[in-house]
mmCIF file of C-alpha atoms in Angstrom:
data_model
loop_
_atom_site.group_PDB
_atom_site.id
_atom_site.type_symbol
_atom_site.label_atom_id
_atom_site.label_comp_id
_atom_site.label_asym_id
_atom_site.label_seq_id
_atom_site.Cartn_x
_atom_site.Cartn_y
_atom_site.Cartn_z
ATOM 1 C CA MET A 1 0.000 0.000 0.000
ATOM 2 C CA ASN A 2 1.474 3.378 -1.001
ATOM 3 C CA ARG A 3 2.040 6.191 1.447
ATOM 4 C CA VAL A 4 -0.783 8.438 0.251
ATOM 5 C CA ALA A 5 -3.289 5.589 0.580
ATOM 6 C CA MET A 6 -2.129 4.909 4.134
ATOM 7 C CA LEU A 7 -2.375 8.594 5.029
ATOM 8 C CA ALA A 8 -5.856 8.649 3.462
ATOM 9 C CA ILE A 9 -6.966 5.765 5.668
ATOM 10 C CA GLY A 10 -5.567 7.604 8.664
ATOM 11 C CA HIS A 11 -7.457 10.724 7.576
ATOM 12 C CA GLY A 12 -10.652 8.709 7.485
ATOM 13 C CA SER A 13 -10.030 7.286 10.950
ATOM 14 C CA VAL A 14 -9.893 10.858 12.312
ATOM 15 C CA ASP A 15 -12.769 12.401 10.400
ATOM 16 C CA VAL A 16 -15.057 9.576 11.479
ATOM 17 C CA TYR A 17 -15.148 11.379 14.831
ATOM 18 C CA GLN A 18 -16.476 14.546 13.207
ATOM 19 C CA GLY A 19 -19.463 12.517 12.039
ATOM 20 C CA ALA A 20 -19.632 10.480 15.240
ATOM 21 C CA VAL A 21 -20.713 13.365 17.463
ATOM 22 C CA PRO A 22 -23.989 14.096 15.586
ATOM 23 C CA ALA A 23 -24.631 10.335 15.522
ATOM 24 C CA LEU A 24 -24.334 10.302 19.345
ATOM 25 C CA VAL A 25 -27.058 12.922 19.777
ATOM 26 C CA PRO A 26 -30.109 10.601 19.460
ATOM 27 C CA PHE A 27 -28.679 8.318 22.151
ATOM 28 C CA LEU A 28 -27.933 11.243 24.464
ATOM 29 C CA VAL A 29 -31.530 12.385 24.012
ATOM 30 C CA MET A 30 -33.012 8.930 24.586
ATOM 31 C CA GLU A 31 -30.848 7.702 27.464
ATOM 32 C CA ARG A 32 -30.163 10.961 29.295
ATOM 33 C CA GLY A 33 -33.145 13.066 28.327
ATOM 34 C CA TYR A 34 -31.118 15.884 26.801
ATOM 35 C CA GLY A 35 -33.198 18.664 25.268
ATOM 36 C CA TYR A 36 -32.436 20.397 21.972
ATOM 37 C CA VAL A 37 -30.307 23.069 23.633
ATOM 38 C CA ALA A 38 -28.227 20.549 25.595
ATOM 39 C CA ALA A 39 -27.794 18.301 22.556
ATOM 40 C CA SER A 40 -26.788 21.192 20.291
ATOM 41 C CA GLY A 41 -24.302 22.285 22.971
ATOM 42 C CA VAL A 42 -22.557 18.920 22.697
ATOM 43 C CA VAL A 43 -22.278 19.217 18.916
ATOM 44 C CA LEU A 44 -21.053 22.801 19.278
ATOM 45 C CA ALA A 45 -18.323 21.610 21.687
ATOM 46 C CA ALA A 46 -16.775 19.555 18.902
ATOM 47 C CA THR A 47 -17.333 21.722 15.840
ATOM 48 C CA SER A 48 -16.602 25.155 17.271
ATOM 49 C CA LEU A 49 -13.471 24.170 19.166
ATOM 50 C CA SER A 50 -12.120 22.261 16.189
ATOM 51 C CA SER A 51 -12.706 25.070 13.696
ATOM 52 C CA VAL A 52 -11.279 27.822 15.914
ATOM 53 C CA VAL A 53 -8.228 25.929 17.203
ATOM 54 C CA GLN A 54 -7.234 24.320 13.906
ATOM 55 C CA PRO A 55 -5.550 27.463 12.474
ATOM 56 C CA VAL A 56 -3.632 27.805 15.765
ATOM 57 C CA PHE A 57 -2.145 24.362 15.244
ATOM 58 C CA GLY A 58 -1.381 25.408 11.668
ATOM 59 C CA VAL A 59 0.699 28.329 12.928
ATOM 60 C CA LEU A 60 2.518 26.027 15.361
ATOM 61 C CA THR A 61 3.364 23.457 12.676
ATOM 62 C CA ASP A 62 4.725 26.243 10.475
ATOM 63 C CA ARG A 63 7.168 27.112 13.218
ATOM 64 C CA TRP A 64 8.059 23.596 14.399
ATOM 65 C CA ARG A 65 7.896 20.288 12.546
ATOM 66 C CA MET A 66 5.715 18.006 14.674
ATOM 67 C CA PRO A 67 5.012 14.709 12.866
ATOM 68 C CA TRP A 68 4.519 13.060 16.278
ATOM 69 C CA LEU A 69 1.386 15.214 16.637
ATOM 70 C CA ILE A 70 -0.440 13.125 14.028
ATOM 71 C CA PRO A 71 -0.765 9.827 15.971
ATOM 72 C CA VAL A 72 -1.234 11.715 19.252
ATOM 73 C CA SER A 73 -4.063 13.809 17.837
ATOM 74 C CA MET A 74 -5.708 10.769 16.226
ATOM 75 C CA THR A 75 -5.720 8.944 19.547
ATOM 76 C CA THR A 76 -7.046 12.042 21.320
ATOM 77 C CA ALA A 77 -9.933 12.383 18.856
ATOM 78 C CA GLY A 78 -10.957 8.773 19.421
ATOM 79 C CA LEU A 79 -10.487 8.898 23.172
ATOM 80 C CA GLY A 80 -12.767 11.908 23.545
ATOM 81 C CA VAL A 81 -15.706 10.248 21.773
ATOM 82 C CA ALA A 82 -15.022 6.979 23.598
ATOM 83 C CA LEU A 83 -15.306 8.733 26.969
ATOM 84 C CA SER A 84 -18.424 10.693 26.053
ATOM 85 C CA GLY A 85 -20.755 7.870 27.026
ATOM 86 C CA VAL A 86 -18.977 6.777 30.198
ATOM 87 C CA SER A 87 -20.214 9.456 32.596
ATOM 88 C CA GLY A 88 -23.774 10.655 33.092
ATOM 89 C CA SER A 89 -22.518 14.172 33.862
ATOM 90 C CA TYR A 90 -23.320 16.712 31.152
ATOM 91 C CA VAL A 91 -20.184 18.706 31.939
ATOM 92 C CA LEU A 92 -17.926 15.653 31.620
ATOM 93 C CA THR A 93 -19.667 14.609 28.413
ATOM 94 C CA TRP A 94 -19.182 18.116 27.013
ATOM 95 C CA LEU A 95 -15.506 18.100 27.962
ATOM 96 C CA ALA A 96 -14.977 14.644 26.431
ATOM 97 C CA VAL A 97 -16.498 15.758 23.124
ATOM 98 C CA ALA A 98 -14.454 18.970 23.246
ATOM 99 C CA LEU A 99 -11.329 16.831 23.729
ATOM 100 C CA SER A 100 -12.231 14.921 20.581
ATOM 101 C CA GLY A 101 -12.638 18.201 18.695
ATOM 102 C CA LEU A 102 -9.222 19.284 19.914
ATOM 103 C CA GLY A 103 -7.698 16.072 18.542
ATOM 104 C CA VAL A 104 -9.353 16.604 15.159
ATOM 105 C CA ALA A 105 -8.067 20.185 15.084
ATOM 106 C CA ALA A 106 -4.504 19.157 15.915
ATOM 107 C CA TYR A 107 -4.438 16.476 13.216
ATOM 108 C CA HIS A 108 -5.288 18.316 10.015
ATOM 109 C CA PRO A 109 -2.585 21.000 9.513
ATOM 110 C CA GLU A 110 0.369 18.650 10.064
ATOM 111 C CA ALA A 111 -1.277 15.771 8.183
ATOM 112 C CA ALA A 112 -2.092 18.009 5.196
ATOM 113 C CA ARG A 113 1.537 19.147 5.062
ATOM 114 C CA LEU A 114 2.875 15.585 5.073
ATOM 115 C CA ALA A 115 0.243 14.470 2.561
ATOM 116 C CA ARG A 116 1.458 17.237 0.257
ATOM 117 C CA ILE A 117 4.991 15.826 0.497
ATOM 118 C CA ALA A 118 3.845 12.229 0.014
ATOM 119 C CA SER A 119 1.692 13.144 -3.002
ATOM 120 C CA GLU A 120 4.696 14.799 -4.698
ATOM 121 C CA GLY A 121 2.478 17.639 -5.895
ATOM 122 C CA SER A 122 -0.025 15.352 -7.652
ATOM 123 C CA HIS A 123 -3.583 16.680 -7.562
ATOM 124 C CA VAL A 124 -4.940 13.172 -8.040
ATOM 125 C CA ARG A 125 -3.018 11.763 -5.072
ATOM 126 C CA MET A 126 -3.996 14.704 -2.889
ATOM 127 C CA SER A 127 -7.628 14.102 -3.816
ATOM 128 C CA TRP A 128 -7.289 10.535 -2.510
ATOM 129 C CA PHE A 129 -6.074 11.915 0.813
ATOM 130 C CA SER A 130 -9.126 14.215 0.951
ATOM 131 C CA LEU A 131 -11.373 11.322 -0.078
ATOM 132 C CA GLY A 132 -10.241 9.407 3.004
ATOM 133 C CA GLY A 133 -11.631 12.149 5.231
ATOM 134 C CA THR A 134 -14.890 12.336 3.278
ATOM 135 C CA LEU A 135 -15.463 8.595 3.584
ATOM 136 C CA GLY A 136 -14.558 8.640 7.270
ATOM 137 C CA PHE A 137 -17.139 11.336 7.989
ATOM 138 C CA ALA A 138 -19.806 9.561 5.931
ATOM 139 C CA SER A 139 -19.184 6.188 7.611
ATOM 140 C CA ALA A 140 -19.639 7.512 11.158
ATOM 141 C CA PRO A 141 -23.385 6.786 11.438
ATOM 142 C CA VAL A 142 -22.805 3.271 10.086
ATOM 143 C CA ILE A 143 -20.276 2.628 12.864
ATOM 144 C CA VAL A 144 -21.846 4.521 15.760
ATOM 145 C CA THR A 145 -25.559 3.764 15.371
ATOM 146 C CA PRO A 146 -25.445 -0.076 15.293
ATOM 147 C CA LEU A 147 -22.897 -0.218 18.122
ATOM 148 C CA LEU A 148 -24.827 2.054 20.467
ATOM 149 C CA SER A 149 -28.164 0.518 19.475
ATOM 150 C CA LEU A 150 -26.875 -2.805 20.791
ATOM 151 C CA GLY A 151 -24.846 -1.650 23.797
ATOM 152 C CA GLY A 152 -26.162 1.809 24.593
ATOM 153 C CA LEU A 153 -23.883 4.676 25.564
ATOM 154 C CA GLY A 154 -21.961 2.254 27.772
ATOM 155 C CA ALA A 155 -20.483 0.758 24.605
ATOM 156 C CA SER A 156 -18.898 4.085 23.590
ATOM 157 C CA PRO A 157 -15.354 3.065 24.741
ATOM 158 C CA LEU A 158 -15.262 0.699 21.745
ATOM 159 C CA LEU A 159 -15.374 3.733 19.464
ATOM 160 C CA VAL A 160 -11.681 4.362 20.172
ATOM 161 C CA VAL A 161 -10.752 1.399 17.936
ATOM 162 C CA PRO A 162 -10.706 3.266 14.568
ATOM 163 C CA ALA A 163 -8.392 5.922 16.049
ATOM 164 C CA LEU A 164 -5.935 3.380 17.438
ATOM 165 C CA ALA A 165 -5.896 1.390 14.206
ATOM 166 C CA GLY A 166 -5.410 4.536 12.126
ATOM 167 C CA ALA A 167 -2.629 5.816 14.379
ATOM 168 C CA LEU A 168 -0.725 2.524 14.159
ATOM 169 C CA LEU A 169 -1.052 2.468 10.372
ATOM 170 C CA THR A 170 0.013 6.093 10.012
ATOM 171 C CA LEU A 171 3.058 5.616 12.230
ATOM 172 C CA THR A 172 4.543 3.325 9.596
ATOM 173 C CA VAL A 173 4.687 6.110 7.003
ATOM 174 C CA ILE A 174 5.367 9.218 9.065
ATOM 175 C CA ARG A 175 9.117 8.640 9.347
ATOM 176 C CA ALA A 176 9.492 7.934 5.632
ATOM 177 C CA VAL A 177 7.462 10.991 4.611
ATOM 178 C CA ALA A 178 9.232 13.252 7.114
ATOM 179 C CA GLY A 179 12.559 12.032 5.735
ATOM 180 C CA ARG A 180 11.469 12.853 2.201
ATOM 181 C CA GLU A 181 10.429 16.331 3.355
ATOM 182 C CA ALA A 182 13.915 16.970 4.719
ATOM 183 C CA ALA A 183 15.453 15.858 1.423
ATOM 184 C CA VAL A 184 13.106 18.070 -0.620
ATOM 185 C CA ARG A 185 13.832 21.105 1.547
ATOM 186 C CA ALA A 186 17.564 20.538 1.265
ATOM 187 C CA ALA A 187 17.400 20.181 -2.517
ATOM 188 C CA SER A 188 15.019 23.086 -3.148
ATOM 189 C CA PRO A 189 14.349 25.476 -0.259
ATOM 190 C CA VAL A 190 10.955 27.135 -0.154
ATOM 191 C CA SER A 191 10.842 30.237 -2.295
ATOM 192 C CA GLY A 192 8.203 32.769 -3.204
ATOM 193 C CA ARG A 193 6.155 35.280 -1.262
ATOM 194 C CA ASP A 194 2.972 34.607 0.640
ATOM 195 C CA ASP A 195 -0.012 35.950 -1.320
ATOM 196 C CA TRP A 196 -2.366 36.840 1.516
ATOM 197 C CA ALA A 197 -4.835 38.688 -0.720
ATOM 198 C CA SER A 198 -5.451 35.634 -2.904
ATOM 199 C CA PHE A 199 -5.563 33.386 0.143
ATOM 200 C CA ALA A 200 -8.225 35.619 1.742
ATOM 201 C CA ARG A 201 -10.380 35.422 -1.399
ATOM 202 C CA LEU A 202 -9.940 31.641 -1.537
ATOM 203 C CA THR A 203 -10.974 31.410 2.119
ATOM 204 C CA LEU A 204 -14.159 33.310 1.370
ATOM 205 C CA VAL A 205 -14.889 30.961 -1.542
ATOM 206 C CA ILE A 206 -14.570 28.003 0.849
ATOM 207 C CA VAL A 207 -16.923 29.682 3.339
ATOM 208 C CA PHE A 208 -19.560 30.144 0.601
ATOM 209 C CA ARG A 209 -19.210 26.500 -0.381
ATOM 210 C CA SER A 210 -19.458 25.431 3.260
ATOM 211 C CA VAL A 211 -22.731 27.329 3.756
ATOM 212 C CA VAL A 212 -24.315 25.334 0.928
ATOM 213 C CA TYR A 213 -23.015 21.927 1.923
ATOM 214 C CA VAL A 214 -23.782 22.282 5.638
ATOM 215 C CA GLY A 215 -27.260 23.591 4.822
ATOM 216 C CA LEU A 216 -27.971 20.647 2.532
ATOM 217 C CA SER A 217 -26.582 18.152 5.037
ATOM 218 C CA ALA A 218 -28.841 19.530 7.768
ATOM 219 C CA PHE A 219 -32.110 19.774 5.845
ATOM 220 C CA ILE A 220 -32.078 17.646 2.678
ATOM 221 C CA ALA A 221 -33.338 14.526 4.475
ATOM 222 C CA VAL A 222 -36.340 16.399 5.886
ATOM 223 C CA TYR A 223 -37.020 18.169 2.583
ATOM 224 C CA LEU A 224 -37.213 14.913 0.647
ATOM 225 C CA GLY A 225 -39.581 13.263 3.104
ATOM 226 C CA GLY A 226 -37.546 11.960 6.024
ATOM 227 C CA GLY A 227 -37.440 8.275 6.957
ATOM 228 C CA ALA A 228 -36.115 5.969 4.241
ATOM 229 C CA ALA A 229 -36.366 8.715 1.595
ATOM 230 C CA GLY A 230 -34.289 11.044 3.771
ATOM 231 C CA ALA A 231 -31.683 8.354 4.401
ATOM 232 C CA VAL A 232 -31.373 7.786 0.653
ATOM 233 C CA ALA A 233 -30.962 11.531 0.155
ATOM 234 C CA LEU A 234 -28.121 11.696 2.691
ATOM 235 C CA PHE A 235 -26.418 8.635 1.202
ATOM 236 C CA THR A 236 -26.687 10.217 -2.243
ATOM 237 C CA LEU A 237 -25.195 13.445 -0.919
ATOM 238 C CA PHE A 238 -22.252 11.667 0.745
ATOM 239 C CA ALA A 239 -21.628 9.286 -2.178
ATOM 240 C CA GLY A 240 -21.702 12.175 -4.650
ATOM 241 C CA GLY A 241 -19.194 14.015 -2.469
ATOM 242 C CA ALA A 242 -16.811 11.057 -2.543
ATOM 243 C CA LEU A 243 -17.040 10.821 -6.337
ATOM 244 C CA GLY A 244 -16.572 14.567 -6.734
ATOM 245 C CA THR A 245 -13.428 14.564 -4.590
ATOM 246 C CA VAL A 246 -11.684 12.082 -6.895
ATOM 247 C CA LEU A 247 -13.056 13.656 -10.075
ATOM 248 C CA GLY A 248 -11.803 17.103 -9.045
ATOM 249 C CA GLY A 249 -8.236 15.873 -8.658
ATOM 250 C CA ARG A 250 -8.258 14.294 -12.109
ATOM 251 C CA LEU A 251 -9.762 17.350 -13.793
ATOM 252 C CA ALA A 252 -7.251 19.646 -12.087
ATOM 253 C CA ALA A 253 -4.350 17.559 -13.389
ATOM 254 C CA ARG A 254 -5.569 18.278 -16.931
ATOM 255 C CA ARG A 255 -7.213 21.681 -16.752
ATOM 256 C CA GLY A 256 -5.655 23.358 -13.718
ATOM 257 C CA ARG A 257 -7.008 23.887 -10.236
ATOM 258 C CA VAL A 258 -8.538 27.344 -10.550
ATOM 259 C CA ARG A 259 -10.269 26.544 -13.837
ATOM 260 C CA THR A 260 -11.663 23.300 -12.392
ATOM 261 C CA MET A 261 -12.898 25.182 -9.344
ATOM 262 C CA ARG A 262 -14.667 27.800 -11.456
ATOM 263 C CA LEU A 263 -16.350 25.174 -13.637
ATOM 264 C CA ALA A 264 -17.479 23.200 -10.591
ATOM 265 C CA TYR A 265 -19.073 26.177 -8.852
ATOM 266 C CA ALA A 266 -20.729 27.353 -12.073
ATOM 267 C CA ALA A 267 -22.235 23.896 -12.591
ATOM 268 C CA SER A 268 -23.384 23.645 -8.973
ATOM 269 C CA VAL A 269 -25.785 26.614 -9.419
ATOM 270 C CA PRO A 270 -28.253 24.863 -11.790
ATOM 271 C CA ALA A 271 -27.716 21.545 -9.987
ATOM 272 C CA LEU A 272 -28.725 23.057 -6.646
ATOM 273 C CA ALA A 273 -31.680 24.850 -8.242
ATOM 274 C CA GLY A 274 -32.838 21.516 -9.647
ATOM 275 C CA ILE A 275 -33.241 20.080 -6.140
ATOM 276 C CA VAL A 276 -36.014 22.536 -5.321
ATOM 277 C CA LEU A 277 -37.484 22.945 -8.824
ATOM 278 C CA VAL A 278 -37.707 19.323 -9.973
ATOM 279 C CA PRO A 279 -40.342 17.203 -8.211
ATOM 280 C CA GLY A 280 -40.291 13.536 -7.279
ATOM 281 C CA HIS A 281 -37.444 11.056 -7.484
ATOM 282 C CA ALA A 282 -35.647 13.114 -10.137
ATOM 283 C CA ALA A 283 -34.548 15.419 -7.308
ATOM 284 C CA TYR A 284 -32.095 12.741 -6.193
ATOM 285 C CA VAL A 285 -30.215 13.149 -9.479
ATOM 286 C CA PHE A 286 -29.727 16.822 -8.686
ATOM 287 C CA VAL A 287 -28.662 16.000 -5.110
ATOM 288 C CA ALA A 288 -25.931 13.748 -6.514
ATOM 289 C CA ALA A 289 -24.893 16.354 -9.102
ATOM 290 C CA THR A 290 -24.754 19.124 -6.504
ATOM 291 C CA ALA A 291 -22.576 17.001 -4.195
ATOM 292 C CA ILE A 292 -20.203 16.121 -7.045
ATOM 293 C CA PHE A 293 -19.765 19.749 -8.077
ATOM 294 C CA LEU A 294 -19.386 21.040 -4.511
ATOM 295 C CA TYR A 295 -16.747 18.420 -3.681
ATOM 296 C CA ALA A 296 -14.775 18.584 -6.922
ATOM 297 C CA PRO A 297 -12.766 21.605 -5.645
ATOM 298 C CA PHE A 298 -12.435 20.234 -2.088
ATOM 299 C CA SER A 299 -8.860 18.898 -2.234
ATOM 300 C CA LEU A 300 -7.904 21.728 -4.598
ATOM 301 C CA HIS A 301 -8.718 24.288 -1.913
ATOM 302 C CA VAL A 302 -6.007 22.780 0.272
ATOM 303 C CA THR A 303 -3.228 22.752 -2.324
ATOM 304 C CA LEU A 304 -4.179 26.186 -3.629
ATOM 305 C CA GLY A 305 -4.040 27.566 -0.100
ATOM 306 C CA GLN A 306 -0.631 25.974 0.452
ATOM 307 C CA ASP A 307 0.694 27.458 -2.792
ATOM 308 C CA TYR A 308 -0.698 30.906 -2.001
ATOM 309 C CA LEU A 309 1.126 30.687 1.357
ATOM 310 C CA PRO A 310 4.286 28.700 0.501
ATOM 311 C CA ARG A 311 5.983 29.792 3.718
ATOM 312 C CA ARG A 312 2.999 28.951 5.916
ATOM 313 C CA VAL A 313 1.570 25.694 4.595
ATOM 314 C CA GLY A 314 0.452 24.662 8.094
ATOM 315 C CA THR A 315 -1.596 27.820 8.483
ATOM 316 C CA ALA A 316 -3.032 27.285 5.010
ATOM 317 C CA GLY A 317 -4.063 23.738 5.875
ATOM 318 C CA GLY A 318 -5.557 24.790 9.184
ATOM 319 C CA VAL A 319 -7.749 27.448 7.571
ATOM 320 C CA THR A 320 -8.790 25.583 4.403
ATOM 321 C CA LEU A 321 -9.531 22.314 6.231
ATOM 322 C CA GLY A 322 -10.801 23.826 9.473
ATOM 323 C CA LEU A 323 -11.958 27.370 10.029
ATOM 324 C CA ALA A 324 -13.354 28.141 6.568
ATOM 325 C CA VAL A 325 -15.086 24.759 6.236
ATOM 326 C CA SER A 326 -16.721 24.925 9.673
ATOM 327 C CA ALA A 327 -17.766 28.544 9.260
ATOM 328 C CA GLY A 328 -20.704 27.421 7.156
ATOM 329 C CA GLY A 329 -22.155 25.683 10.186
ATOM 330 C CA LEU A 330 -22.745 29.053 11.824
ATOM 331 C CA THR A 331 -25.406 29.818 9.205
ATOM 332 C CA SER A 332 -27.469 26.672 9.848
ATOM 333 C CA PRO A 333 -29.631 28.357 12.525
ATOM 334 C CA LEU A 334 -30.339 31.190 10.064
ATOM 335 C CA ILE A 335 -31.421 28.713 7.396
ATOM 336 C CA GLY A 336 -33.614 26.972 9.952
ATOM 337 C CA ALA A 337 -35.166 30.267 11.029
ATOM 338 C CA LEU A 338 -35.905 31.169 7.395
ATOM 339 C CA ALA A 339 -37.518 27.750 6.889
ATOM 340 C CA GLU A 340 -39.736 28.213 9.948
ATOM 341 C CA GLY A 341 -40.713 31.723 8.909
ATOM 342 C CA THR A 342 -41.437 30.827 5.272
ATOM 343 C CA SER A 343 -40.866 27.294 3.995
ATOM 344 C CA LEU A 344 -38.020 24.801 3.770
ATOM 345 C CA ARG A 345 -38.220 24.988 -0.005
ATOM 346 C CA LEU A 346 -37.636 28.731 0.031
ATOM 347 C CA ALA A 347 -34.788 28.353 2.545
ATOM 348 C CA LEU A 348 -33.035 25.797 0.323
ATOM 349 C CA SER A 349 -33.670 27.984 -2.715
ATOM 350 C CA ALA A 350 -31.826 30.819 -0.983
ATOM 351 C CA LEU A 351 -28.701 28.639 -0.875
ATOM 352 C CA VAL A 352 -28.325 29.015 -4.657
ATOM 353 C CA VAL A 353 -26.838 32.461 -4.059
ATOM 354 C CA PHE A 354 -23.725 31.041 -2.384
ATOM 355 C CA PRO A 355 -22.250 28.833 -5.156
ATOM 356 C CA ALA A 356 -22.920 31.757 -7.507
ATOM 357 C CA LEU A 357 -20.884 34.005 -5.215
ATOM 358 C CA ALA A 358 -18.148 31.340 -5.019
ATOM 359 C CA TRP A 359 -18.043 31.197 -8.831
ATOM 360 C CA LEU A 360 -17.830 34.969 -9.162
ATOM 361 C CA LEU A 361 -15.110 35.314 -6.530
ATOM 362 C CA SER A 362 -13.073 32.405 -7.897
ATOM 363 C CA GLY A 363 -12.894 34.369 -11.147
ATOM 364 C CA THR A 364 -10.532 36.786 -9.379
ATOM 365 C CA LEU A 365 -8.053 34.012 -8.538
ATOM 366 C CA ARG A 366 -5.065 32.957 -10.600
ATOM 367 C CA GLU A 367 -3.207 29.664 -10.698
ATOM 368 C CA PRO A 368 -0.215 29.967 -8.325
ATOM 369 C CA ALA A 369 3.143 28.341 -8.928
ATOM 370 C CA PRO A 370 3.431 25.017 -7.059
ATOM 371 C CA SER A 371 5.485 25.487 -3.909
ATOM 372 C CA LEU A 372 6.818 21.961 -3.553
ATOM 373 C CA VAL A 373 7.599 19.995 -6.691
ATOM 374 C CA ALA A 374 6.491 19.877 -10.268
ATOM 375 C CA GLU A 375 2.848 18.935 -10.662
ATOM 376 C CA THR A 376 2.226 15.425 -11.846
ATOM 377 C CA SER A 377 -0.890 13.448 -12.577
#
């Protein structure tokens, strides 16, 4: 198994804990009687802490090389979720989930930097690393729900297993990748200036994309009928995202990252409109298309950010994988309020504005020079 594939599996074993926390909520409600405010507070403990702290870890990894942080953070992410069901105390549960969010935050900047080295600048290989995280997030309900349905919250300590397995697997490649990084730096020291203006515009593009995807994730199941129909809608959304991640890397290798990003966001506008305009089962086709187009630029955001900030690739990874992505979650209550005040259809229709804004703003970006090695397919 090549190094990028192993790092991708490790990525999945961390991001499963981002999806695990929402999957815990029904069991916290049933077994402990948590209300909506208490349950949302638990989810907020993971998402908010992770998104805010992740850029901090990016700054730290820019200053000091810390490959040891990867297995430590993976274990921490798993341990937090594992402990969340052990105590009946709300405070301890909140702290355990926050600990998991801290582990997720610590993982991504350093892992993205090493994945960039291991991929040797290939967009396709970097998309496989991103795909690992997408699949990990999507698989969380499949892992958490059956386990806790059988054993209740008392079975939560078993949820540490993916983290331990991923950490052990990743340990086998960290030394080799870190050694390659040292060789690359010795042969060709980092050159070029940090383009903060372009990076800021890219960050805003990612925020716009995040608003759409988080909004769809939260409400598409209800919009398409809930129950089995809603489950199919979510599966379609996640599966389309996985396909789009791989497709984006391949298109970028041929057409360039910025051009691929522009095309994807332009195509996502009519695809998203189709969800609310086309009735019946045909809407699922537009759900899949929207997910593909929204995820096609996903891995490209990371490498573009790293090339816009060649001297601060950790910071770039922390923002593009953390803060900007999670920022969309802050708008979910606004979308919900609009749905309650008008209709869910109108609220989802309003989301069409954001991929259009992402397309317009991406038109101001230019393809940066790769900061590591020559791009390969």
